[in-house]
Amino acid sequence: MIAICPGSFDPVTHGHLDIITRAAALFESVVVAVGRNSAKNYLFSTEERLELVRATTAHLPTVSVEALDGLLVEFARRHGAGVLVKGIRFASDVDFELQMAHINAVVGPVETVMLPASPVWSTLSSTMVREVASYGGDVSAFVPDVVARRIRQKTQGMEQANG
Ligand code: PNS
C-alpha cells in the first residue's frame, strides 16, 4: 500500500524524518505531501520546504516528495494512496488528528495511521525550532545539517533586512 506523510515541514525536523523513515519501513512507498496551512506564517517558501525535504530523504529509495495544493484526500487519490500517516506527540495531537481522520475517512475515503513519535523527538515542533532560530539560537540538535545551514542563512538575511 502507498502511504502519504503530509505536513508543512517549515522546516523539516528529525521528528518528521523519524516518522517518514518508519512509514517507509511499513509501506510499499511513501509520498511526502508538503502543504500549506492557511493559519500559519511560513519561514520557508513551498519551493524551499520541498527542496529541504527532498535533500533530507534522498537516501530513502521508496520515498518521494510533492507539493500539496488543495485537499489532502484528492492528493492521496491522485497518488493511488490508501493511507495517511501522522506522527503523534501529545494528547492534543490525538484530539486534532482524530477529527481529521474521521472527516478524511468519509470524504476520501482514506485510512489514517497514527505513529507515536519516538521518545527523543516527542516534544519537538517546527514552531519551536522557528522561534529559537528567529532569535539566533542554535537548532542544530533538532534538524539535519543542511536545514540548520539554510535556517542560519535565512535568519541572518532577515536580520540584515531589518537593519
Ligand atoms: O504540519 P501541518 O501544518 O500540521 O500540516 C498541515 C497540512 C498542510 C498537511 C494540512 O493543513 C492539510 O492537509 N491541508 C490540505 C487541506 C486538507 O485536506 N485539510 C484537511 C481536511 S480537514
PDB file of N, CA and C and ligand atoms in Angstrom, residues 5-10 16 33-38 40 42 49 68-74 86 96-97 99-100 103-104 126, ligand 1:
ATOM      1  N   CYS A   5       2.647  11.012   3.807  1.00  0.00           N
ATOM      2  CA  CYS A   5       3.046  11.709   5.044  1.00  0.00           C
ATOM      3  C   CYS A   5       2.856  13.207   4.800  1.00  0.00           C
ATOM      4  N   PRO A   6       1.757  13.788   5.267  1.00  0.00           N
ATOM      5  CA  PRO A   6       1.507  15.206   4.996  1.00  0.00           C
ATOM      6  C   PRO A   6       2.045  16.126   6.096  1.00  0.00           C
ATOM      7  N   GLY A   7       2.338  17.352   5.724  1.00  0.00           N
ATOM      8  CA  GLY A   7       2.750  18.330   6.735  1.00  0.00           C
ATOM      9  C   GLY A   7       3.201  19.611   6.075  1.00  0.00           C
ATOM     10  N   SER A   8       3.523  20.598   6.925  1.00  0.00           N
ATOM     11  CA  SER A   8       4.053  21.869   6.426  1.00  0.00           C
ATOM     12  C   SER A   8       5.571  21.807   6.273  1.00  0.00           C
ATOM     13  N   PHE A   9       6.223  21.096   7.168  1.00  0.00           N
ATOM     14  CA  PHE A   9       7.688  20.914   7.119  1.00  0.00           C
ATOM     15  C   PHE A   9       8.399  22.272   7.044  1.00  0.00           C
ATOM     16  N   ASP A  10       8.085  23.140   7.978  1.00  0.00           N
ATOM     17  CA  ASP A  10       8.656  24.505   7.978  1.00  0.00           C
ATOM     18  C   ASP A  10       9.462  24.764   9.250  1.00  0.00           C
ATOM     19  N   HIS A  16      10.073  14.753  12.058  1.00  0.00           N
ATOM     20  CA  HIS A  16       9.415  14.405  10.789  1.00  0.00           C
ATOM     21  C   HIS A  16      10.134  13.234  10.119  1.00  0.00           C
ATOM     22  N   ALA A  33       3.792  14.831   1.396  1.00  0.00           N
ATOM     23  CA  ALA A  33       2.980  15.915   0.838  1.00  0.00           C
ATOM     24  C   ALA A  33       3.324  17.203   1.585  1.00  0.00           C
ATOM     25  N   VAL A  34       3.980  18.122   0.887  1.00  0.00           N
ATOM     26  CA  VAL A  34       4.415  19.376   1.519  1.00  0.00           C
ATOM     27  C   VAL A  34       3.331  20.428   1.270  1.00  0.00           C
ATOM     28  N   GLY A  35       2.572  20.703   2.318  1.00  0.00           N
ATOM     29  CA  GLY A  35       1.380  21.540   2.150  1.00  0.00           C
ATOM     30  C   GLY A  35       1.506  22.920   2.749  1.00  0.00           C
ATOM     31  N   ARG A  36       0.385  23.587   2.734  1.00  0.00           N
ATOM     32  CA  ARG A  36       0.320  24.957   3.239  1.00  0.00           C
ATOM     33  C   ARG A  36      -0.904  25.044   4.137  1.00  0.00           C
ATOM     34  N   ASN A  37      -0.678  25.430   5.388  1.00  0.00           N
ATOM     35  CA  ASN A  37      -1.780  25.600   6.324  1.00  0.00           C
ATOM     36  C   ASN A  37      -2.087  27.092   6.353  1.00  0.00           C
ATOM     37  N   SER A  38      -3.293  27.457   5.945  1.00  0.00           N
ATOM     38  CA  SER A  38      -3.610  28.882   5.769  1.00  0.00           C
ATOM     39  C   SER A  38      -3.524  29.667   7.078  1.00  0.00           C
ATOM     40  N   LYS A  40      -1.043  29.501   9.132  1.00  0.00           N
ATOM     41  CA  LYS A  40       0.347  29.655   9.567  1.00  0.00           C
ATOM     42  C   LYS A  40       1.113  30.649   8.712  1.00  0.00           C
ATOM     43  N   TYR A  42       4.780  31.234   7.218  1.00  0.00           N
ATOM     44  CA  TYR A  42       5.904  30.356   6.946  1.00  0.00           C
ATOM     45  C   TYR A  42       7.242  31.073   6.925  1.00  0.00           C
ATOM     46  N   ARG A  49      10.829  24.489   1.138  1.00  0.00           N
ATOM     47  CA  ARG A  49      10.450  23.358   2.010  1.00  0.00           C
ATOM     48  C   ARG A  49      10.529  22.050   1.234  1.00  0.00           C
ATOM     49  N   LEU A  68       1.681  19.787  -1.947  1.00  0.00           N
ATOM     50  CA  LEU A  68       0.248  19.538  -1.723  1.00  0.00           C
ATOM     51  C   LEU A  68      -0.496  20.848  -1.955  1.00  0.00           C
ATOM     52  N   ASP A  69      -1.386  20.811  -2.944  1.00  0.00           N
ATOM     53  CA  ASP A  69      -2.147  22.014  -3.255  1.00  0.00           C
ATOM     54  C   ASP A  69      -3.602  21.564  -3.308  1.00  0.00           C
ATOM     55  N   GLY A  70      -4.415  22.016  -2.382  1.00  0.00           N
ATOM     56  CA  GLY A  70      -5.805  21.541  -2.361  1.00  0.00           C
ATOM     57  C   GLY A  70      -6.006  20.495  -1.276  1.00  0.00           C
ATOM     58  N   LEU A  71      -7.035  19.686  -1.470  1.00  0.00           N
ATOM     59  CA  LEU A  71      -7.406  18.723  -0.426  1.00  0.00           C
ATOM     60  C   LEU A  71      -6.443  17.550  -0.372  1.00  0.00           C
ATOM     61  N   LEU A  72      -6.117  17.152   0.855  1.00  0.00           N
ATOM     62  CA  LEU A  72      -5.219  16.021   1.067  1.00  0.00           C
ATOM     63  C   LEU A  72      -5.810  14.720   0.505  1.00  0.00           C
ATOM     64  N   VAL A  73      -7.113  14.528   0.646  1.00  0.00           N
ATOM     65  CA  VAL A  73      -7.716  13.282   0.149  1.00  0.00           C
ATOM     66  C   VAL A  73      -7.644  13.200  -1.388  1.00  0.00           C
ATOM     67  N   GLU A  74      -7.694  14.352  -2.064  1.00  0.00           N
ATOM     68  CA  GLU A  74      -7.547  14.366  -3.534  1.00  0.00           C
ATOM     69  C   GLU A  74      -6.117  14.007  -3.912  1.00  0.00           C
ATOM     70  N   LYS A  86       0.364   9.865  10.269  1.00  0.00           N
ATOM     71  CA  LYS A  86       0.517  11.067  11.095  1.00  0.00           C
ATOM     72  C   LYS A  86       1.348  10.723  12.332  1.00  0.00           C
ATOM     73  N   PHE A  96      -6.835  16.491  17.658  1.00  0.00           N
ATOM     74  CA  PHE A  96      -6.901  17.137  16.357  1.00  0.00           C
ATOM     75  C   PHE A  96      -6.902  16.102  15.232  1.00  0.00           C
ATOM     76  N   GLU A  97      -6.012  15.120  15.346  1.00  0.00           N
ATOM     77  CA  GLU A  97      -5.874  14.122  14.277  1.00  0.00           C
ATOM     78  C   GLU A  97      -7.098  13.217  14.182  1.00  0.00           C
ATOM     79  N   GLN A  99     -10.182  14.079  14.653  1.00  0.00           N
ATOM     80  CA  GLN A  99     -11.182  14.827  13.906  1.00  0.00           C
ATOM     81  C   GLN A  99     -10.878  14.763  12.410  1.00  0.00           C
ATOM     82  N   MET A 100      -9.599  14.966  12.051  1.00  0.00           N
ATOM     83  CA  MET A 100      -9.224  14.924  10.631  1.00  0.00           C
ATOM     84  C   MET A 100      -9.346  13.516  10.069  1.00  0.00           C
ATOM     85  N   ILE A 103     -13.003  12.815   9.266  1.00  0.00           N
ATOM     86  CA  ILE A 103     -13.518  13.512   8.081  1.00  0.00           C
ATOM     87  C   ILE A 103     -12.866  12.955   6.813  1.00  0.00           C
ATOM     88  N   ASN A 104     -11.567  12.669   6.864  1.00  0.00           N
ATOM     89  CA  ASN A 104     -10.875  12.132   5.683  1.00  0.00           C
ATOM     90  C   ASN A 104     -11.346  10.711   5.353  1.00  0.00           C
ATOM     91  N   SER A 126       8.254  22.169  14.727  1.00  0.00           N
ATOM     92  CA  SER A 126       8.850  23.163  13.823  1.00  0.00           C
ATOM     93  C   SER A 126       8.629  24.569  14.368  1.00  0.00           C
TER      94      SER A 126
HETATM   95  O1  PNS B   1       2.329  20.374   9.526  1.00  0.00           O
HETATM   96  P1  PNS B   1       0.919  20.886   9.469  1.00  0.00           P
HETATM   97  O2  PNS B   1       0.912  22.392   9.451  1.00  0.00           O
HETATM   98  O3  PNS B   1       0.047  20.309  10.514  1.00  0.00           O
HETATM   99  O4  PNS B   1       0.351  20.413   8.020  1.00  0.00           O
HETATM  100  C1  PNS B   1      -0.927  20.743   7.677  1.00  0.00           C
HETATM  101  C2  PNS B   1      -1.334  20.336   6.242  1.00  0.00           C
HETATM  102  C3  PNS B   1      -0.757  21.276   5.220  1.00  0.00           C
HETATM  103  C4  PNS B   1      -0.862  18.930   5.949  1.00  0.00           C
HETATM  104  C5  PNS B   1      -2.874  20.418   6.297  1.00  0.00           C
HETATM  105  O5  PNS B   1      -3.239  21.739   6.522  1.00  0.00           O
HETATM  106  C6  PNS B   1      -3.569  19.870   5.050  1.00  0.00           C
HETATM  107  O6  PNS B   1      -3.709  18.672   4.908  1.00  0.00           O
HETATM  108  N1  PNS B   1      -4.018  20.759   4.167  1.00  0.00           N
HETATM  109  C7  PNS B   1      -4.719  20.380   2.960  1.00  0.00           C
HETATM  110  C8  PNS B   1      -6.232  20.650   3.072  1.00  0.00           C
HETATM  111  C9  PNS B   1      -6.909  19.476   3.736  1.00  0.00           C
HETATM  112  O7  PNS B   1      -7.112  18.435   3.134  1.00  0.00           O
HETATM  113  N2  PNS B   1      -7.188  19.641   5.048  1.00  0.00           N
HETATM  114  C10 PNS B   1      -7.660  18.562   5.904  1.00  0.00           C
HETATM  115  C11 PNS B   1      -9.138  18.350   5.856  1.00  0.00           C
HETATM  116  S1  PNS B   1      -9.879  18.800   7.368  1.00  0.00           S
END
